[in-house]
Short mmCIF file of N, CA and C in Angstrom, two decimals:
data_model
loop_
_atom_site.label_atom_id
_atom_site.label_comp_id
_atom_site.label_asym_id
_atom_site.label_seq_id
_atom_site.Cartn_x
_atom_site.Cartn_y
_atom_site.Cartn_z
N MET A 150 31.58 -46.56 12.58
CA MET A 150 31.06 -45.91 11.39
C MET A 150 32.18 -45.96 10.32
N LYS A 151 31.77 -46.14 9.09
CA LYS A 151 32.73 -46.20 7.99
C LYS A 151 33.21 -44.80 7.69
N SER A 152 34.42 -44.71 7.16
CA SER A 152 35.04 -43.44 6.89
C SER A 152 34.27 -42.61 5.84
N ALA A 153 33.62 -43.29 4.89
CA ALA A 153 32.88 -42.57 3.84
C ALA A 153 31.67 -41.89 4.47
N LYS A 154 30.96 -42.56 5.33
CA LYS A 154 29.82 -41.97 6.01
C LYS A 154 30.25 -40.85 6.92
N LEU A 155 31.38 -41.05 7.63
CA LEU A 155 31.89 -40.02 8.52
C LEU A 155 32.32 -38.78 7.73
N GLY A 156 32.96 -38.98 6.61
CA GLY A 156 33.39 -37.89 5.77
C GLY A 156 32.19 -37.11 5.22
N PHE A 157 31.13 -37.85 4.80
CA PHE A 157 29.94 -37.21 4.34
C PHE A 157 29.29 -36.36 5.43
N LEU A 158 29.13 -36.95 6.62
CA LEU A 158 28.54 -36.21 7.71
C LEU A 158 29.36 -34.98 8.09
N LEU A 159 30.65 -35.11 8.09
CA LEU A 159 31.53 -33.99 8.43
C LEU A 159 31.38 -32.89 7.36
N GLY A 160 31.40 -33.28 6.10
CA GLY A 160 31.23 -32.31 5.03
C GLY A 160 29.87 -31.65 5.06
N PHE A 161 28.82 -32.40 5.32
CA PHE A 161 27.49 -31.88 5.41
C PHE A 161 27.36 -30.88 6.56
N SER A 162 27.97 -31.23 7.70
CA SER A 162 27.95 -30.36 8.86
C SER A 162 28.64 -29.02 8.55
N LEU A 163 29.79 -29.08 7.92
CA LEU A 163 30.50 -27.87 7.53
C LEU A 163 29.68 -27.03 6.56
N PHE A 164 29.04 -27.70 5.61
CA PHE A 164 28.19 -26.95 4.66
C PHE A 164 27.06 -26.23 5.37
N CYS A 165 26.41 -26.89 6.34
CA CYS A 165 25.33 -26.28 7.08
C CYS A 165 25.80 -25.11 7.91
N LEU A 166 27.01 -25.20 8.46
CA LEU A 166 27.53 -24.11 9.28
C LEU A 166 27.96 -22.92 8.40
N LEU A 167 28.52 -23.17 7.23
CA LEU A 167 29.07 -22.09 6.41
C LEU A 167 28.08 -21.53 5.39
N SER A 168 27.03 -22.26 5.09
CA SER A 168 26.16 -21.78 4.01
C SER A 168 25.35 -20.55 4.32
N PRO A 169 24.82 -20.31 5.57
CA PRO A 169 24.07 -19.08 5.79
C PRO A 169 24.82 -17.81 5.47
N PRO A 170 26.07 -17.61 5.94
CA PRO A 170 26.79 -16.38 5.59
C PRO A 170 27.07 -16.28 4.09
N VAL A 171 27.40 -17.38 3.45
CA VAL A 171 27.63 -17.36 2.01
C VAL A 171 26.39 -17.03 1.28
N LEU A 172 25.28 -17.68 1.63
CA LEU A 172 24.01 -17.43 0.93
C LEU A 172 23.53 -16.05 1.16
N SER A 173 23.69 -15.49 2.33
CA SER A 173 23.26 -14.13 2.57
C SER A 173 24.08 -13.16 1.77
N PHE A 174 25.39 -13.42 1.58
CA PHE A 174 26.23 -12.57 0.70
C PHE A 174 25.77 -12.64 -0.71
N VAL A 175 25.48 -13.90 -1.19
CA VAL A 175 25.00 -14.09 -2.56
C VAL A 175 23.67 -13.35 -2.72
N GLU A 176 22.81 -13.43 -1.74
CA GLU A 176 21.51 -12.75 -1.81
C GLU A 176 21.65 -11.26 -1.90
N LYS A 177 22.63 -10.67 -1.16
CA LYS A 177 22.85 -9.23 -1.20
C LYS A 177 23.37 -8.84 -2.58
N VAL A 178 24.33 -9.62 -3.11
CA VAL A 178 24.88 -9.30 -4.42
C VAL A 178 23.80 -9.40 -5.49
N ALA A 179 23.01 -10.42 -5.42
CA ALA A 179 21.91 -10.60 -6.38
C ALA A 179 20.91 -9.46 -6.29
N ALA A 180 20.59 -9.00 -5.09
CA ALA A 180 19.66 -7.88 -4.92
C ALA A 180 20.19 -6.63 -5.57
N ARG A 181 21.50 -6.39 -5.43
CA ARG A 181 22.10 -5.18 -6.06
C ARG A 181 22.12 -5.32 -7.60
N LEU A 182 22.51 -6.48 -8.09
CA LEU A 182 22.61 -6.66 -9.51
C LEU A 182 21.26 -6.70 -10.19
N CYS A 183 20.23 -7.19 -9.50
CA CYS A 183 18.91 -7.36 -10.11
C CYS A 183 17.94 -6.26 -9.68
N LYS A 184 18.41 -5.17 -9.15
CA LYS A 184 17.53 -4.11 -8.65
C LYS A 184 16.55 -3.62 -9.74
N GLU A 185 17.11 -3.45 -10.93
CA GLU A 185 16.25 -2.93 -12.02
C GLU A 185 15.20 -3.91 -12.42
N PHE A 186 15.41 -5.21 -12.19
CA PHE A 186 14.39 -6.23 -12.53
C PHE A 186 13.35 -6.26 -11.43
N ASN A 187 13.71 -5.96 -10.20
CA ASN A 187 12.77 -5.97 -9.08
C ASN A 187 11.99 -4.67 -8.97
N ASP A 188 12.58 -3.56 -9.40
CA ASP A 188 11.95 -2.26 -9.30
C ASP A 188 11.52 -1.82 -10.68
N PRO A 189 10.26 -1.84 -11.01
CA PRO A 189 9.83 -1.42 -12.36
C PRO A 189 10.15 0.07 -12.61
N CYS A 190 10.24 0.84 -11.59
CA CYS A 190 10.50 2.27 -11.76
C CYS A 190 11.92 2.53 -12.26
N ALA A 191 12.83 1.59 -12.08
CA ALA A 191 14.21 1.77 -12.50
C ALA A 191 14.39 1.41 -13.99
N LEU A 192 13.39 0.83 -14.61
CA LEU A 192 13.49 0.43 -16.00
C LEU A 192 13.23 1.60 -16.95
N GLU A 193 13.81 1.55 -18.14
CA GLU A 193 13.53 2.56 -19.15
C GLU A 193 12.11 2.30 -19.73
N MET A 194 11.56 3.32 -20.35
CA MET A 194 10.26 3.16 -20.98
C MET A 194 10.45 2.27 -22.22
N ASP A 195 9.57 1.27 -22.40
CA ASP A 195 9.63 0.37 -23.56
C ASP A 195 8.27 0.32 -24.21
N PRO A 196 8.11 0.87 -25.44
CA PRO A 196 6.82 0.92 -26.07
C PRO A 196 6.29 -0.42 -26.56
N GLY A 197 7.14 -1.45 -26.56
CA GLY A 197 6.71 -2.77 -27.04
C GLY A 197 6.97 -2.92 -28.52
N SER A 198 6.48 -4.07 -29.09
CA SER A 198 6.84 -4.36 -30.47
C SER A 198 5.68 -4.74 -31.35
N CYS A 199 4.44 -4.49 -30.91
CA CYS A 199 3.26 -4.76 -31.75
C CYS A 199 2.77 -3.50 -32.44
N TYR A 200 1.54 -3.54 -32.97
CA TYR A 200 1.04 -2.46 -33.77
C TYR A 200 -0.22 -1.82 -33.21
N GLU A 201 -0.59 -2.11 -31.99
CA GLU A 201 -1.74 -1.47 -31.37
C GLU A 201 -1.33 -0.16 -30.72
N SER A 202 -2.29 0.61 -30.25
CA SER A 202 -1.99 1.84 -29.56
C SER A 202 -2.79 1.91 -28.25
N HIS A 203 -2.06 1.90 -27.14
CA HIS A 203 -2.70 1.99 -25.80
C HIS A 203 -1.97 3.09 -25.06
N TYR A 204 -2.71 4.03 -24.52
CA TYR A 204 -2.07 5.04 -23.70
C TYR A 204 -1.77 4.47 -22.34
N ARG A 205 -0.52 4.59 -21.90
CA ARG A 205 -0.09 4.06 -20.65
C ARG A 205 0.83 5.10 -19.97
N PHE A 206 1.29 4.79 -18.73
CA PHE A 206 2.16 5.70 -18.02
C PHE A 206 3.42 4.95 -17.63
N PHE A 207 4.52 5.67 -17.66
CA PHE A 207 5.79 5.12 -17.19
C PHE A 207 6.47 6.14 -16.28
N TYR A 208 7.36 5.63 -15.43
CA TYR A 208 8.08 6.53 -14.50
C TYR A 208 9.38 6.97 -15.18
N ASN A 209 9.54 8.25 -15.36
CA ASN A 209 10.75 8.84 -15.93
C ASN A 209 11.69 9.22 -14.83
N GLN A 210 12.80 8.50 -14.70
CA GLN A 210 13.74 8.75 -13.59
C GLN A 210 14.44 10.07 -13.71
N THR A 211 14.56 10.60 -14.91
CA THR A 211 15.22 11.91 -15.08
C THR A 211 14.35 13.03 -14.52
N SER A 212 13.06 13.03 -14.89
CA SER A 212 12.15 14.10 -14.45
C SER A 212 11.51 13.74 -13.10
N LYS A 213 11.67 12.47 -12.66
CA LYS A 213 11.07 12.02 -11.39
C LYS A 213 9.55 12.14 -11.40
N LYS A 214 8.94 11.94 -12.60
CA LYS A 214 7.52 12.03 -12.75
C LYS A 214 6.98 10.88 -13.58
N CYS A 215 5.70 10.56 -13.42
CA CYS A 215 5.04 9.58 -14.28
C CYS A 215 4.53 10.34 -15.52
N GLN A 216 4.86 9.78 -16.68
CA GLN A 216 4.50 10.41 -17.92
C GLN A 216 3.78 9.44 -18.82
N ILE A 217 3.00 10.01 -19.75
CA ILE A 217 2.21 9.18 -20.66
C ILE A 217 3.07 8.74 -21.84
N PHE A 218 2.79 7.54 -22.36
CA PHE A 218 3.41 7.07 -23.58
C PHE A 218 2.45 6.12 -24.29
N VAL A 219 2.75 5.80 -25.56
CA VAL A 219 1.91 4.91 -26.31
C VAL A 219 2.52 3.53 -26.30
N PHE A 220 1.80 2.59 -25.72
CA PHE A 220 2.26 1.19 -25.65
C PHE A 220 1.65 0.42 -26.82
N SER A 221 2.47 -0.42 -27.49
CA SER A 221 2.03 -1.13 -28.65
C SER A 221 1.18 -2.38 -28.37
N GLY A 222 1.06 -2.79 -27.13
CA GLY A 222 0.17 -3.88 -26.80
C GLY A 222 0.86 -5.20 -26.42
N CYS A 223 2.16 -5.35 -26.73
CA CYS A 223 2.82 -6.59 -26.34
C CYS A 223 4.32 -6.33 -26.06
N ASN A 224 4.90 -7.27 -25.34
CA ASN A 224 6.31 -7.17 -24.88
C ASN A 224 6.44 -5.98 -23.95
N GLY A 225 7.37 -5.11 -24.14
CA GLY A 225 7.57 -3.99 -23.18
C GLY A 225 8.18 -4.52 -21.88
N ASN A 226 8.05 -3.74 -20.81
CA ASN A 226 8.58 -4.18 -19.53
C ASN A 226 7.58 -3.79 -18.41
N ARG A 227 7.99 -3.87 -17.18
CA ARG A 227 7.08 -3.63 -16.05
C ARG A 227 6.90 -2.16 -15.72
N ASN A 228 7.68 -1.26 -16.34
CA ASN A 228 7.51 0.19 -16.15
C ASN A 228 6.42 0.62 -17.12
N ASN A 229 5.20 0.10 -16.86
CA ASN A 229 4.06 0.27 -17.77
C ASN A 229 2.81 0.17 -16.94
N PHE A 230 2.19 1.32 -16.68
CA PHE A 230 1.04 1.38 -15.77
C PHE A 230 -0.20 1.84 -16.52
N MET A 231 -1.34 1.22 -16.30
CA MET A 231 -2.54 1.65 -16.96
C MET A 231 -3.06 2.97 -16.44
N LEU A 232 -2.87 3.22 -15.13
CA LEU A 232 -3.37 4.47 -14.55
C LEU A 232 -2.19 5.27 -13.97
N LYS A 233 -2.27 6.58 -14.05
CA LYS A 233 -1.21 7.45 -13.52
C LYS A 233 -1.05 7.24 -12.01
N ILE A 234 -2.18 7.07 -11.32
CA ILE A 234 -2.10 6.96 -9.85
C ILE A 234 -1.36 5.67 -9.51
N ASP A 235 -1.51 4.60 -10.27
CA ASP A 235 -0.70 3.37 -10.02
C ASP A 235 0.77 3.63 -10.16
N CYS A 236 1.14 4.37 -11.19
CA CYS A 236 2.55 4.73 -11.39
C CYS A 236 3.04 5.60 -10.24
N ASP A 237 2.24 6.59 -9.84
CA ASP A 237 2.66 7.48 -8.77
C ASP A 237 2.86 6.73 -7.46
N VAL A 238 1.91 5.89 -7.10
CA VAL A 238 1.98 5.14 -5.86
C VAL A 238 3.21 4.22 -5.84
N MET A 239 3.51 3.62 -6.97
CA MET A 239 4.62 2.67 -7.07
C MET A 239 5.99 3.38 -7.07
N CYS A 240 6.07 4.53 -7.75
CA CYS A 240 7.37 5.11 -8.04
C CYS A 240 7.64 6.50 -7.45
N ASN A 241 6.66 7.33 -7.31
CA ASN A 241 6.85 8.70 -6.88
C ASN A 241 7.09 8.79 -5.38
N GLU A 242 8.18 9.42 -4.97
CA GLU A 242 8.53 9.50 -3.55
C GLU A 242 7.45 10.20 -2.71
N GLU A 243 6.70 11.13 -3.29
CA GLU A 243 5.66 11.86 -2.57
C GLU A 243 4.58 10.91 -2.08
N TYR A 244 4.29 9.86 -2.82
CA TYR A 244 3.21 8.96 -2.53
C TYR A 244 3.62 7.76 -1.72
N LYS A 245 4.90 7.49 -1.66
CA LYS A 245 5.38 6.33 -0.91
C LYS A 245 5.25 6.58 0.60
N VAL A 246 4.87 5.56 1.31
CA VAL A 246 4.72 5.64 2.78
C VAL A 246 6.14 5.58 3.36
N LYS A 247 6.52 6.60 4.07
CA LYS A 247 7.82 6.60 4.70
C LYS A 247 7.77 5.93 6.04
N PRO A 248 8.68 5.03 6.31
CA PRO A 248 8.66 4.38 7.66
C PRO A 248 8.97 5.40 8.76
N GLN A 249 8.22 5.33 9.85
CA GLN A 249 8.42 6.28 10.94
C GLN A 249 9.63 5.83 11.77
N SER A 250 10.41 6.79 12.18
CA SER A 250 11.54 6.50 13.05
C SER A 250 10.99 6.22 14.45
N GLN A 251 11.81 5.64 15.28
CA GLN A 251 11.40 5.36 16.67
C GLN A 251 11.14 6.64 17.41
N GLU A 252 11.92 7.70 17.10
CA GLU A 252 11.73 8.97 17.74
C GLU A 252 10.37 9.59 17.41
N THR A 253 9.95 9.49 16.10
CA THR A 253 8.67 10.03 15.72
C THR A 253 7.53 9.26 16.40
N ARG A 254 7.69 7.94 16.48
CA ARG A 254 6.64 7.14 17.12
C ARG A 254 6.49 7.44 18.59
N SER A 255 7.58 7.78 19.25
CA SER A 255 7.49 8.05 20.70
C SER A 255 6.75 9.36 20.99
N HIS A 256 6.69 10.27 20.06
CA HIS A 256 6.00 11.56 20.28
C HIS A 256 4.51 11.47 19.99
N LEU A 257 4.09 10.40 19.33
CA LEU A 257 2.67 10.26 19.02
C LEU A 257 1.92 9.71 20.21
N ARG A 258 0.73 10.27 20.47
CA ARG A 258 -0.12 9.77 21.56
C ARG A 258 -1.44 9.33 20.95
N VAL A 259 -1.95 8.28 21.44
CA VAL A 259 -3.28 7.84 21.02
C VAL A 259 -4.28 8.41 22.02
N THR A 260 -5.24 9.13 21.47
CA THR A 260 -6.26 9.70 22.37
C THR A 260 -7.62 9.17 21.91
N SER A 261 -8.53 9.12 22.82
CA SER A 261 -9.89 8.72 22.47
C SER A 261 -10.81 9.78 23.03
N PRO A 262 -11.91 10.07 22.33
CA PRO A 262 -12.79 11.12 22.80
C PRO A 262 -13.43 10.74 24.15
N GLN A 263 -13.65 11.74 24.97
CA GLN A 263 -14.28 11.54 26.28
C GLN A 263 -15.77 11.51 26.06
N PRO A 264 -16.47 10.72 26.89
CA PRO A 264 -17.93 10.56 26.69
C PRO A 264 -18.68 11.90 26.73
N GLY A 265 -18.32 12.78 27.59
CA GLY A 265 -19.05 14.07 27.71
C GLY A 265 -18.69 15.03 26.59
N GLY A 266 -17.63 14.76 25.88
CA GLY A 266 -17.17 15.72 24.86
C GLY A 266 -17.84 15.63 23.53
N LEU A 267 -18.60 14.59 23.35
CA LEU A 267 -19.26 14.41 22.03
C LEU A 267 -20.63 15.03 22.03
N LYS A 268 -20.93 15.74 20.95
CA LYS A 268 -22.24 16.35 20.82
C LYS A 268 -23.18 15.38 20.10
N GLN A 269 -24.36 15.28 20.59
CA GLN A 269 -25.34 14.47 19.87
C GLN A 269 -26.01 15.37 18.87
N THR A 270 -26.29 14.84 17.71
CA THR A 270 -26.91 15.67 16.70
C THR A 270 -28.37 15.91 17.12
N GLU A 271 -28.78 17.14 16.92
CA GLU A 271 -30.17 17.52 17.29
C GLU A 271 -31.06 17.17 16.14
N ARG A 272 -32.21 16.58 16.44
CA ARG A 272 -33.16 16.27 15.42
C ARG A 272 -34.12 17.44 15.26
N LYS A 273 -34.31 17.82 14.04
CA LYS A 273 -35.27 18.87 13.79
C LYS A 273 -36.70 18.36 13.89
N PRO A 274 -37.57 19.16 14.52
CA PRO A 274 -38.96 18.67 14.66
C PRO A 274 -39.63 18.59 13.29
N THR A 275 -40.53 17.59 13.18
CA THR A 275 -41.28 17.45 11.92
C THR A 275 -42.32 18.57 11.85
N GLY A 276 -42.95 18.71 10.70
CA GLY A 276 -43.95 19.75 10.54
C GLY A 276 -45.10 19.62 11.52
N ARG A 277 -45.56 18.38 11.78
CA ARG A 277 -46.66 18.15 12.70
C ARG A 277 -46.26 18.54 14.11
N GLN A 278 -45.03 18.15 14.55
CA GLN A 278 -44.57 18.51 15.90
C GLN A 278 -44.43 20.03 16.04
N ARG A 279 -43.99 20.66 14.99
CA ARG A 279 -43.80 22.12 15.03
C ARG A 279 -45.16 22.82 15.14
N ALA A 280 -46.19 22.32 14.42
CA ALA A 280 -47.53 22.90 14.49
C ALA A 280 -48.13 22.72 15.86
N ARG A 281 -47.93 21.56 16.53
CA ARG A 281 -48.44 21.33 17.86
C ARG A 281 -47.79 22.31 18.85
N ARG A 282 -46.49 22.45 18.70
CA ARG A 282 -45.77 23.32 19.66
C ARG A 282 -46.25 24.77 19.49
N GLU A 283 -46.45 25.20 18.26
CA GLU A 283 -46.86 26.59 18.05
C GLU A 283 -48.28 26.81 18.51
N SER A 284 -49.15 25.80 18.42
CA SER A 284 -50.57 25.94 18.83
C SER A 284 -50.73 25.74 20.31
N GLY A 285 -49.75 25.13 20.92
CA GLY A 285 -49.84 24.88 22.39
C GLY A 285 -50.65 23.64 22.71
N ARG A 286 -51.10 22.87 21.68
CA ARG A 286 -51.90 21.67 21.97
C ARG A 286 -50.96 20.50 22.27
N GLN A 287 -51.48 19.64 23.09
CA GLN A 287 -50.74 18.40 23.45
C GLN A 287 -51.18 17.31 22.50
N PRO A 288 -50.34 16.36 22.21
CA PRO A 288 -50.76 15.25 21.38
C PRO A 288 -51.82 14.43 22.11
N LEU A 289 -52.70 13.79 21.34
CA LEU A 289 -53.77 12.98 21.93
C LEU A 289 -53.14 11.82 22.66
N ALA A 290 -53.71 11.58 23.87
CA ALA A 290 -53.20 10.45 24.67
C ALA A 290 -53.76 9.18 24.10
N ARG A 291 -53.00 8.17 24.05
CA ARG A 291 -53.50 6.89 23.58
C ARG A 291 -53.92 6.07 24.78
N HIS A 292 -55.10 5.54 24.71
CA HIS A 292 -55.60 4.73 25.82
C HIS A 292 -55.51 3.24 25.41
N HIS A 293 -54.95 2.50 26.32
CA HIS A 293 -54.83 1.05 26.04
C HIS A 293 -55.80 0.32 26.94
N ALA A 294 -56.39 -0.73 26.42
CA ALA A 294 -57.28 -1.55 27.24
C ALA A 294 -56.46 -2.32 28.24
N GLU A 295 -56.96 -2.33 29.48
CA GLU A 295 -56.23 -3.02 30.54
C GLU A 295 -56.71 -4.39 30.76
#
């Protein structure tokens, strides 16, 4: 093998071995630096730069609540929700689903109802059935041709 090809293969092998730790470090740094771009709730309220008026909601990090503001219709940022519930679900800690710890999961049991434990709903008799029962008459027997 020629030395140039051998050098390339050696360099490429080293790159493949060393790149995952370096790339994961870069990924972690980028995640920290870009948190506000990934999380709309971390952004400040931006009314935009046009001249329309639209009522919208933004997450106020100081008050920890979704509040109403007037959006101008263009530009702005992602901390801009049409519905308050959308803002709450995305940003408010009360609405976020908390991951269960292993300890919590181990205390939960799945149960299913037992066949004898279920009540069947009772059907109320119709007016005709009630009248027959009160009069003591039996319904007419239907005769079928054999």
